[in-house]
PDB file of C-alpha atoms in Angstrom:
ATOM      1  CA  UNK K   1     138.829-128.722 -88.487  1.00 98.00           C
ATOM      2  CA  UNK K   2     141.374-131.491 -89.109  1.00 98.00           C
ATOM      3  CA  UNK K   3     140.541-134.881 -87.586  1.00 98.00           C
ATOM      4  CA  UNK K   4     143.295-137.495 -87.541  1.00 97.00           C
ATOM      5  CA  UNK K   5     143.246-141.246 -88.006  1.00 94.00           C
ATOM      6  CA  UNK K   6     143.004-144.047 -85.469  1.00 91.00           C
ATOM      7  CA  UNK K   7     145.988-144.455 -83.063  1.00 89.00           C
ATOM      8  CA  UNK K   8     147.589-141.339 -84.585  1.00 92.00           C
ATOM      9  CA  UNK K   9     148.029-137.732 -83.492  1.00 96.00           C
ATOM     10  CA  UNK K  10     147.191-134.491 -85.246  1.00 97.00           C
ATOM     11  CA  UNK K  11     150.912-133.919 -85.735  1.00 97.00           C
ATOM     12  CA  UNK K  12     151.396-137.299 -87.405  1.00 96.00           C
ATOM     13  CA  UNK K  13     148.409-136.991 -89.731  1.00 96.00           C
ATOM     14  CA  UNK K  14     148.587-133.321 -90.675  1.00 97.00           C
ATOM     15  CA  UNK K  15     151.912-131.634 -89.862  1.00 95.00           C
ATOM     16  CA  UNK K  16     153.342-132.129 -93.359  1.00 96.00           C
ATOM     17  CA  UNK K  17     150.428-130.295 -94.983  1.00 97.00           C
ATOM     18  CA  UNK K  18     149.610-127.734 -92.276  1.00 95.00           C
ATOM     19  CA  UNK K  19     151.723-124.965 -93.784  1.00 95.00           C
ATOM     20  CA  UNK K  20     150.140-125.442 -97.195  1.00 95.00           C
ATOM     21  CA  UNK K  21     146.618-125.492 -95.777  1.00 96.00           C
ATOM     22  CA  UNK K  22     147.386-122.484 -93.599  1.00 94.00           C
ATOM     23  CA  UNK K  23     148.051-120.329 -96.646  1.00 94.00           C
ATOM     24  CA  UNK K  24     144.378-120.566 -97.592  1.00 93.00           C
ATOM     25  CA  UNK K  25     142.436-121.500 -94.473  1.00 96.00           C
ATOM     26  CA  UNK K  26     142.239-121.064 -90.746  1.00 95.00           C
ATOM     27  CA  UNK K  27     143.201-124.523 -89.472  1.00 96.00           C
ATOM     28  CA  UNK K  28     142.483-126.203 -86.141  1.00 97.00           C
ATOM     29  CA  UNK K  29     144.059-129.627 -85.581  1.00 97.00           C
ATOM     30  CA  UNK K  30     143.352-131.174 -82.157  1.00 97.00           C
ATOM     31  CA  UNK K  31     144.362-134.547 -80.813  1.00 98.00           C
ATOM     32  CA  UNK K  32     141.244-136.690 -80.405  1.00 97.00           C
ATOM     33  CA  UNK K  33     140.208-138.254 -77.112  1.00 96.00           C
ATOM     34  CA  UNK K  34     142.639-140.931 -75.944  1.00 95.00           C
ATOM     35  CA  UNK K  35     145.226-140.007 -78.596  1.00 95.00           C
ATOM     36  CA  UNK K  36     148.424-138.020 -78.032  1.00 94.00           C
ATOM     37  CA  UNK K  37     147.599-134.916 -75.979  1.00 94.00           C
ATOM     38  CA  UNK K  38     143.848-135.485 -76.223  1.00 95.00           C
ATOM     39  CA  UNK K  39     141.522-136.034 -73.258  1.00 95.00           C
ATOM     40  CA  UNK K  40     142.719-139.140 -71.372  1.00 93.00           C
ATOM     41  CA  UNK K  41     140.368-142.103 -71.430  1.00 92.00           C
ATOM     42  CA  UNK K  42     141.214-142.972 -67.811  1.00 85.00           C
ATOM     43  CA  UNK K  43     140.037-146.554 -68.247  1.00 80.00           C
ATOM     44  CA  UNK K  44     136.856-145.712 -70.138  1.00 88.00           C
ATOM     45  CA  UNK K  45     136.072-147.013 -73.599  1.00 92.00           C
ATOM     46  CA  UNK K  46     136.859-144.897 -76.650  1.00 95.00           C
ATOM     47  CA  UNK K  47     133.741-143.899 -78.597  1.00 96.00           C
ATOM     48  CA  UNK K  48     133.691-142.033 -81.904  1.00 97.00           C
ATOM     49  CA  UNK K  49     130.540-140.272 -80.719  1.00 97.00           C
ATOM     50  CA  UNK K  50     132.451-138.779 -77.782  1.00 97.00           C
ATOM     51  CA  UNK K  51     135.145-137.482 -80.122  1.00 97.00           C
ATOM     52  CA  UNK K  52     132.513-135.766 -82.271  1.00 98.00           C
ATOM     53  CA  UNK K  53     130.996-134.134 -79.191  1.00 98.00           C
ATOM     54  CA  UNK K  54     134.471-133.073 -78.001  1.00 98.00           C
ATOM     55  CA  UNK K  55     135.064-131.230 -81.270  1.00 98.00           C
ATOM     56  CA  UNK K  56     131.728-129.441 -80.890  1.00 98.00           C
ATOM     57  CA  UNK K  57     132.844-128.241 -77.447  1.00 98.00           C
ATOM     58  CA  UNK K  58     136.227-127.193 -78.809  1.00 98.00           C
ATOM     59  CA  UNK K  59     134.579-125.134 -81.556  1.00 98.00           C
ATOM     60  CA  UNK K  60     132.485-123.340 -78.947  1.00 97.00           C
ATOM     61  CA  UNK K  61     135.542-122.597 -76.796  1.00 97.00           C
ATOM     62  CA  UNK K  62     137.403-121.188 -79.808  1.00 97.00           C
ATOM     63  CA  UNK K  63     134.387-119.139 -80.908  1.00 97.00           C
ATOM     64  CA  UNK K  64     133.996-121.006 -84.206  1.00 97.00           C
ATOM     65  CA  UNK K  65     130.381-120.974 -85.331  1.00 96.00           C
ATOM     66  CA  UNK K  66     130.760-123.084 -88.495  1.00 97.00           C
ATOM     67  CA  UNK K  67     133.592-125.106 -89.964  1.00 98.00           C
ATOM     68  CA  UNK K  68     134.522-127.631 -92.626  1.00 98.00           C
ATOM     69  CA  UNK K  69     135.271-130.996 -91.003  1.00 98.00           C
ATOM     70  CA  UNK K  70     138.264-132.676 -92.688  1.00 98.00           C
ATOM     71  CA  UNK K  71     138.742-136.245 -91.519  1.00 98.00           C
ATOM     72  CA  UNK K  72     141.295-138.898 -92.416  1.00 97.00           C
ATOM     73  CA  UNK K  73     140.413-142.589 -91.961  1.00 94.00           C
ATOM     74  CA  UNK K  74     138.768-142.804 -88.513  1.00 95.00           C
ATOM     75  CA  UNK K  75     138.763-139.001 -88.524  1.00 98.00           C
ATOM     76  CA  UNK K  76     136.432-139.245 -91.510  1.00 98.00           C
ATOM     77  CA  UNK K  77     134.047-141.253 -89.354  1.00 98.00           C
ATOM     78  CA  UNK K  78     134.250-138.576 -86.654  1.00 98.00           C
ATOM     79  CA  UNK K  79     133.502-135.958 -89.325  1.00 98.00           C
ATOM     80  CA  UNK K  80     130.436-137.870 -90.488  1.00 98.00           C
ATOM     81  CA  UNK K  81     129.146-138.046 -86.917  1.00 98.00           C
ATOM     82  CA  UNK K  82     129.883-134.362 -86.379  1.00 98.00           C
ATOM     83  CA  UNK K  83     127.477-133.567 -89.201  1.00 98.00           C
ATOM     84  CA  UNK K  84     124.958-136.055 -87.800  1.00 98.00           C
ATOM     85  CA  UNK K  85     125.117-134.909 -84.167  1.00 98.00           C
ATOM     86  CA  UNK K  86     125.954-131.205 -84.602  1.00 98.00           C
ATOM     87  CA  UNK K  87     124.641-130.137 -88.026  1.00 97.00           C
ATOM     88  CA  UNK K  88     124.548-126.489 -87.020  1.00 97.00           C
ATOM     89  CA  UNK K  89     128.361-126.488 -86.811  1.00 98.00           C
ATOM     90  CA  UNK K  90     129.365-128.290 -89.994  1.00 98.00           C
ATOM     91  CA  UNK K  91     129.378-126.259 -93.207  1.00 98.00           C
ATOM     92  CA  UNK K  92     131.117-128.925 -95.291  1.00 98.00           C
ATOM     93  CA  UNK K  93     132.888-132.270 -95.243  1.00 98.00           C
ATOM     94  CA  UNK K  94     136.195-133.455 -96.692  1.00 98.00           C
ATOM     95  CA  UNK K  95     136.408-137.215 -96.153  1.00 98.00           C
ATOM     96  CA  UNK K  96     139.817-138.772 -96.793  1.00 98.00           C
ATOM     97  CA  UNK K  97     140.651-142.493 -96.996  1.00 96.00           C
ATOM     98  CA  UNK K  98     137.483-143.414 -95.117  1.00 96.00           C
ATOM     99  CA  UNK K  99     134.180-145.220 -95.581  1.00 96.00           C
ATOM    100  CA  UNK K 100     130.625-145.649 -94.316  1.00 96.00           C
ATOM    101  CA  UNK K 101     131.880-148.705 -92.441  1.00 94.00           C
ATOM    102  CA  UNK K 102     134.517-151.415 -92.581  1.00 87.00           C
ATOM    103  CA  UNK K 103     132.130-154.219 -91.718  1.00 79.00           C
ATOM    104  CA  UNK K 104     132.817-157.380 -93.688  1.00 68.00           C
ATOM    105  CA  UNK K 105     136.398-156.309 -94.447  1.00 61.00           C
ATOM    106  CA  UNK K 106     139.489-158.252 -93.391  1.00 55.00           C
ATOM    107  CA  UNK K 107     140.005-155.717 -90.609  1.00 57.00           C
ATOM    108  CA  UNK K 108     136.513-156.274 -89.220  1.00 57.00           C
ATOM    109  CA  UNK K 109     136.850-160.053 -89.363  1.00 53.00           C
ATOM    110  CA  UNK K 110     140.192-159.967 -87.581  1.00 52.00           C
ATOM    111  CA  UNK K 111     139.189-157.556 -84.847  1.00 57.00           C
ATOM    112  CA  UNK K 112     135.795-159.143 -84.198  1.00 55.00           C
ATOM    113  CA  UNK K 113     137.592-162.313 -83.128  1.00 49.00           C
ATOM    114  CA  UNK K 114     140.542-160.932 -81.178  1.00 51.00           C
ATOM    115  CA  UNK K 115     140.029-157.286 -80.299  1.00 58.00           C
ATOM    116  CA  UNK K 116     137.372-157.313 -77.527  1.00 56.00           C
ATOM    117  CA  UNK K 117     139.282-159.867 -75.459  1.00 55.00           C
ATOM    118  CA  UNK K 118     142.606-158.097 -76.108  1.00 56.00           C
ATOM    119  CA  UNK K 119     141.198-154.699 -75.116  1.00 56.00           C
ATOM    120  CA  UNK K 120     139.819-156.095 -71.849  1.00 59.00           C
ATOM    121  CA  UNK K 121     143.083-157.849 -71.072  1.00 56.00           C
ATOM    122  CA  UNK K 122     145.086-154.687 -71.746  1.00 56.00           C
ATOM    123  CA  UNK K 123     143.011-152.668 -69.303  1.00 55.00           C
ATOM    124  CA  UNK K 124     143.140-155.357 -66.587  1.00 58.00           C
ATOM    125  CA  UNK K 125     146.811-156.269 -66.905  1.00 58.00           C
ATOM    126  CA  UNK K 126     149.005-153.742 -65.024  1.00 54.00           C
ATOM    127  CA  UNK K 127     152.062-154.800 -67.022  1.00 53.00           C
ATOM    128  CA  UNK K 128     150.590-153.322 -70.226  1.00 53.00           C
ATOM    129  CA  UNK K 129     150.231-149.771 -68.893  1.00 54.00           C
ATOM    130  CA  UNK K 130     153.431-148.696 -70.598  1.00 56.00           C
ATOM    131  CA  UNK K 131     152.582-150.281 -73.965  1.00 54.00           C
ATOM    132  CA  UNK K 132     151.806-147.883 -76.810  1.00 53.00           C
ATOM    133  CA  UNK K 133     150.311-147.861 -80.288  1.00 51.00           C
ATOM    134  CA  UNK K 134     153.852-148.010 -81.693  1.00 48.00           C
ATOM    135  CA  UNK K 135     153.577-151.804 -81.902  1.00 50.00           C
ATOM    136  CA  UNK K 136     150.614-151.439 -84.316  1.00 53.00           C
ATOM    137  CA  UNK K 137     152.417-149.325 -86.895  1.00 47.00           C
ATOM    138  CA  UNK K 138     152.717-152.055 -89.511  1.00 48.00           C
ATOM    139  CA  UNK K 139     149.023-152.938 -89.252  1.00 53.00           C
ATOM    140  CA  UNK K 140     147.501-149.455 -89.345  1.00 61.00           C
ATOM    141  CA  UNK K 141     150.049-147.314 -91.180  1.00 69.00           C
ATOM    142  CA  UNK K 142     151.295-149.676 -93.832  1.00 67.00           C
ATOM    143  CA  UNK K 143     154.670-149.292 -95.493  1.00 79.00           C
ATOM    144  CA  UNK K 144     156.547-146.039 -94.900  1.00 82.00           C
ATOM    145  CA  UNK K 145     159.276-145.661 -97.504  1.00 83.00           C
ATOM    146  CA  UNK K 146     161.678-143.273 -95.771  1.00 86.00           C
ATOM    147  CA  UNK K 147     163.550-144.569 -92.737  1.00 88.00           C
ATOM    148  CA  UNK K 148     163.641-141.281 -90.820  1.00 93.00           C
ATOM    149  CA  UNK K 149     159.939-140.732 -91.475  1.00 92.00           C
ATOM    150  CA  UNK K 150     159.227-144.247 -90.219  1.00 88.00           C
ATOM    151  CA  UNK K 151     161.122-143.590 -86.995  1.00 89.00           C
ATOM    152  CA  UNK K 152     159.325-140.268 -86.476  1.00 93.00           C
ATOM    153  CA  UNK K 153     155.942-141.909 -87.112  1.00 91.00           C
ATOM    154  CA  UNK K 154     156.671-144.613 -84.548  1.00 88.00           C
ATOM    155  CA  UNK K 155     157.568-141.916 -82.017  1.00 90.00           C
ATOM    156  CA  UNK K 156     154.223-140.223 -82.692  1.00 91.00           C
ATOM    157  CA  UNK K 157     152.369-143.510 -82.247  1.00 89.00           C
ATOM    158  CA  UNK K 158     154.121-144.007 -78.918  1.00 89.00           C
ATOM    159  CA  UNK K 159     152.182-140.993 -77.595  1.00 92.00           C
ATOM    160  CA  UNK K 160     148.978-143.098 -77.592  1.00 90.00           C
ATOM    161  CA  UNK K 161     148.655-145.974 -75.151  1.00 87.00           C
ATOM    162  CA  UNK K 162     148.036-149.432 -76.539  1.00 83.00           C
ATOM    163  CA  UNK K 163     144.766-149.901 -74.588  1.00 82.00           C
ATOM    164  CA  UNK K 164     143.429-146.596 -75.940  1.00 86.00           C
ATOM    165  CA  UNK K 165     144.552-147.499 -79.459  1.00 86.00           C
ATOM    166  CA  UNK K 166     142.890-150.900 -79.367  1.00 84.00           C
ATOM    167  CA  UNK K 167     139.673-149.406 -78.002  1.00 87.00           C
ATOM    168  CA  UNK K 168     139.689-146.804 -80.795  1.00 90.00           C
ATOM    169  CA  UNK K 169     140.200-149.490 -83.442  1.00 87.00           C
ATOM    170  CA  UNK K 170     137.283-151.434 -81.976  1.00 86.00           C
ATOM    171  CA  UNK K 171     135.064-148.348 -82.132  1.00 92.00           C
ATOM    172  CA  UNK K 172     136.046-147.681 -85.745  1.00 92.00           C
ATOM    173  CA  UNK K 173     135.172-151.267 -86.677  1.00 90.00           C
ATOM    174  CA  UNK K 174     131.756-150.899 -85.043  1.00 90.00           C
ATOM    175  CA  UNK K 175     130.984-147.584 -86.781  1.00 95.00           C
ATOM    176  CA  UNK K 176     128.487-147.399 -89.610  1.00 96.00           C
ATOM    177  CA  UNK K 177     126.772-144.458 -91.304  1.00 98.00           C
ATOM    178  CA  UNK K 178     125.103-146.674 -93.902  1.00 95.00           C
ATOM    179  CA  UNK K 179     121.539-145.840 -92.863  1.00 96.00           C
ATOM    180  CA  UNK K 180     121.854-142.047 -92.749  1.00 98.00           C
ATOM    181  CA  UNK K 181     124.836-140.834 -94.803  1.00 98.00           C
ATOM    182  CA  UNK K 182     122.591-140.136 -97.821  1.00 98.00           C
ATOM    183  CA  UNK K 183     120.971-137.368 -95.757  1.00 98.00           C
ATOM    184  CA  UNK K 184     124.136-135.235 -95.806  1.00 98.00           C
ATOM    185  CA  UNK K 185     123.116-131.799 -97.047  1.00 97.00           C
ATOM    186  CA  UNK K 186     126.396-129.863 -97.006  1.00 98.00           C
ATOM    187  CA  UNK K 187     129.074-129.632 -99.725  1.00 98.00           C
ATOM    188  CA  UNK K 188     131.236-132.744 -99.559  1.00 98.00           C
ATOM    189  CA  UNK K 189     134.465-133.962-101.137  1.00 98.00           C
ATOM    190  CA  UNK K 190     135.761-137.521-100.885  1.00 98.00           C
ATOM    191  CA  UNK K 191     139.526-137.965-101.281  1.00 98.00           C
ATOM    192  CA  UNK K 192     140.457-141.518-102.330  1.00 98.00           C
ATOM    193  CA  UNK K 193     144.003-142.984-102.372  1.00 97.00           C
ATOM    194  CA  UNK K 194     143.704-145.482-105.222  1.00 97.00           C
ATOM    195  CA  UNK K 195     146.100-148.053-103.713  1.00 94.00           C
ATOM    196  CA  UNK K 196     144.728-147.936-100.167  1.00 92.00           C
ATOM    197  CA  UNK K 197     145.313-151.301 -98.474  1.00 85.00           C
ATOM    198  CA  UNK K 198     143.516-150.518 -95.194  1.00 86.00           C
ATOM    199  CA  UNK K 199     140.276-148.964 -96.470  1.00 91.00           C
ATOM    200  CA  UNK K 200     139.610-150.424 -99.934  1.00 91.00           C
ATOM    201  CA  UNK K 201     138.978-147.767-102.598  1.00 95.00           C
ATOM    202  CA  UNK K 202     135.755-149.574-103.535  1.00 94.00           C
ATOM    203  CA  UNK K 203     134.384-148.762-100.076  1.00 94.00           C
ATOM    204  CA  UNK K 204     135.487-145.153-100.409  1.00 96.00           C
ATOM    205  CA  UNK K 205     133.722-144.858-103.764  1.00 97.00           C
ATOM    206  CA  UNK K 206     130.556-146.288-102.228  1.00 97.00           C
ATOM    207  CA  UNK K 207     130.738-143.574 -99.588  1.00 98.00           C
ATOM    208  CA  UNK K 208     131.040-140.924-102.291  1.00 98.00           C
ATOM    209  CA  UNK K 209     128.114-142.333-104.269  1.00 98.00           C
ATOM    210  CA  UNK K 210     125.947-142.371-101.154  1.00 98.00           C
ATOM    211  CA  UNK K 211     126.366-138.645-100.475  1.00 98.00           C
ATOM    212  CA  UNK K 212     124.343-136.374-102.768  1.00 95.00           C
ATOM    213  CA  UNK K 213     126.550-134.347-105.142  1.00 95.00           C
ATOM    214  CA  UNK K 214     129.810-135.395-103.438  1.00 97.00           C
ATOM    215  CA  UNK K 215     132.923-134.611-105.473  1.00 97.00           C
ATOM    216  CA  UNK K 216     135.569-137.322-105.822  1.00 98.00           C
ATOM    217  CA  UNK K 217     139.304-136.603-105.776  1.00 98.00           C
ATOM    218  CA  UNK K 218     141.529-139.587-106.533  1.00 97.00           C
ATOM    219  CA  UNK K 219     145.281-139.630-105.972  1.00 96.00           C
ATOM    220  CA  UNK K 220     147.873-142.356-106.452  1.00 96.00           C
ATOM    221  CA  UNK K 221     149.028-143.770-103.154  1.00 94.00           C
ATOM    222  CA  UNK K 222     148.178-145.973-100.207  1.00 93.00           C
ATOM    223  CA  UNK K 223     146.738-145.276 -96.768  1.00 92.00           C
ATOM    224  CA  UNK K 224     149.977-143.603 -95.704  1.00 93.00           C
ATOM    225  CA  UNK K 225     150.164-141.120 -98.570  1.00 95.00           C
ATOM    226  CA  UNK K 226     150.176-138.233 -96.086  1.00 96.00           C
ATOM    227  CA  UNK K 227     153.651-139.463 -95.065  1.00 95.00           C
ATOM    228  CA  UNK K 228     154.975-141.039 -98.262  1.00 94.00           C
ATOM    229  CA  UNK K 229     153.952-138.224-100.620  1.00 96.00           C
ATOM    230  CA  UNK K 230     152.820-135.204 -98.589  1.00 96.00           C
ATOM    231  CA  UNK K 231     153.289-132.833-101.551  1.00 96.00           C
ATOM    232  CA  UNK K 232     150.759-134.748-103.638  1.00 97.00           C
ATOM    233  CA  UNK K 233     148.442-135.242-100.692  1.00 97.00           C
ATOM    234  CA  UNK K 234     148.594-131.569 -99.767  1.00 97.00           C
ATOM    235  CA  UNK K 235     147.874-130.436-103.324  1.00 97.00           C
ATOM    236  CA  UNK K 236     144.811-132.646-103.653  1.00 97.00           C
ATOM    237  CA  UNK K 237     143.627-131.879-100.122  1.00 98.00           C
ATOM    238  CA  UNK K 238     143.715-128.130-100.776  1.00 97.00           C
ATOM    239  CA  UNK K 239     141.797-128.609-104.044  1.00 97.00           C
ATOM    240  CA  UNK K 240     139.198-130.796-102.327  1.00 97.00           C
ATOM    241  CA  UNK K 241     138.795-128.352 -99.454  1.00 97.00           C
ATOM    242  CA  UNK K 242     138.449-125.406-101.812  1.00 97.00           C
ATOM    243  CA  UNK K 243     135.736-127.265-103.722  1.00 96.00           C
ATOM    244  CA  UNK K 244     133.786-127.432-100.462  1.00 97.00           C
ATOM    245  CA  UNK K 245     134.500-123.987 -99.004  1.00 94.00           C
ATOM    246  CA  UNK K 246     133.891-122.204-102.315  1.00 90.00           C
ATOM    247  CA  UNK K 247     130.242-123.115-101.820  1.00 77.00           C
ATOM    248  CA  UNK K 248     130.253-121.424 -98.422  1.00 71.00           C
ATOM    249  CA  UNK K 249     131.198-117.791 -98.989  1.00 50.00           C
ATOM    250  CA  UNK K 250     131.419-116.990 -95.280  1.00 44.00           C
ATOM    251  CA  UNK K 251     134.487-119.232 -95.018  1.00 41.00           C
ATOM    252  CA  UNK K 252     136.597-116.680 -96.900  1.00 40.00           C
ATOM    253  CA  UNK K 253     136.694-114.396 -93.867  1.00 38.00           C
ATOM    254  CA  UNK K 254     138.467-117.109 -91.873  1.00 38.00           C
ATOM    255  CA  UNK K 255     141.446-117.535 -94.206  1.00 34.00           C
ATOM    256  CA  UNK K 256     145.133-116.825 -93.711  1.00 35.00           C
ATOM    257  CA  UNK K 257     145.349-117.827 -90.038  1.00 36.00           C
ATOM    258  CA  UNK K 258     146.874-121.025 -88.722  1.00 37.00           C
ATOM    259  CA  UNK K 259     146.129-122.632 -85.363  1.00 39.00           C
ATOM    260  CA  UNK K 260     147.844-125.815 -84.190  1.00 38.00           C
ATOM    261  CA  UNK K 261     147.652-126.071 -80.429  1.00 39.00           C
ATOM    262  CA  UNK K 262     146.931-129.513 -78.959  1.00 40.00           C
ATOM    263  CA  UNK K 263     147.637-128.303 -75.416  1.00 40.00           C
ATOM    264  CA  UNK K 264     144.928-125.648 -75.598  1.00 39.00           C
ATOM    265  CA  UNK K 265     142.430-128.067 -77.118  1.00 39.00           C
ATOM    266  CA  UNK K 266     143.170-130.600 -74.377  1.00 38.00           C
ATOM    267  CA  UNK K 267     142.646-128.133 -71.519  1.00 35.00           C
ATOM    268  CA  UNK K 268     139.563-126.642 -73.141  1.00 38.00           C
ATOM    269  CA  UNK K 269     137.866-129.995 -73.397  1.00 39.00           C
ATOM    270  CA  UNK K 270     138.487-131.179 -69.851  1.00 35.00           C
TER     271      UNK K 270
END
């Protein structure tokens, strides 16, 4: 179950590794609430808890009894909460470029001052209804080396409204699993881009150390490695996922099928 990052879409986060993953695993990659084709927020506040519950509903609709939750950045936070709130569903975790929290980081300090007021203003101001997450690309994606990839990424970001994006960023900043993450009792891999500028690698290592027997997979790259070097990212992601699913023999029966259907996931969750 692939869970994308904040302001992104499943297509943006995962499309360049879907084929590779699909050779070994059954893959489901929905758009999260408020993002892309996900459930519209309709003026409500984005909450990571709601996204975790949405995925539990989606799994039920698709007849999936157990799955490995693979989350990137904010998606890693959703994955942690999936285990916390729906432990009967989660057979393993693959946590990529994420942390127990970002409290005390430059991102938290910045958003704690400006974000609540900006989010409220965006919802109340009718002239911002057409604004999208595209204007946040430099802040949340970092540098994208290839020009055509950069343009495509901006188009993907434009599928998420700016109010929804800002609310999701606020929720990610508020998230913390510090008090309970050590209770994780399923196989876990933590994938760490060593030059990550958004989620410092030191925070990612602390996450890994907090989870009993978690395996660490480092790879050279920043927070946008899934776009800048998808071949490397895909190779390490498959290895990390195999390290988790190899400890759950029942996962082998689900291999060699690929599902990528945001429209179905959206209608199923309404």
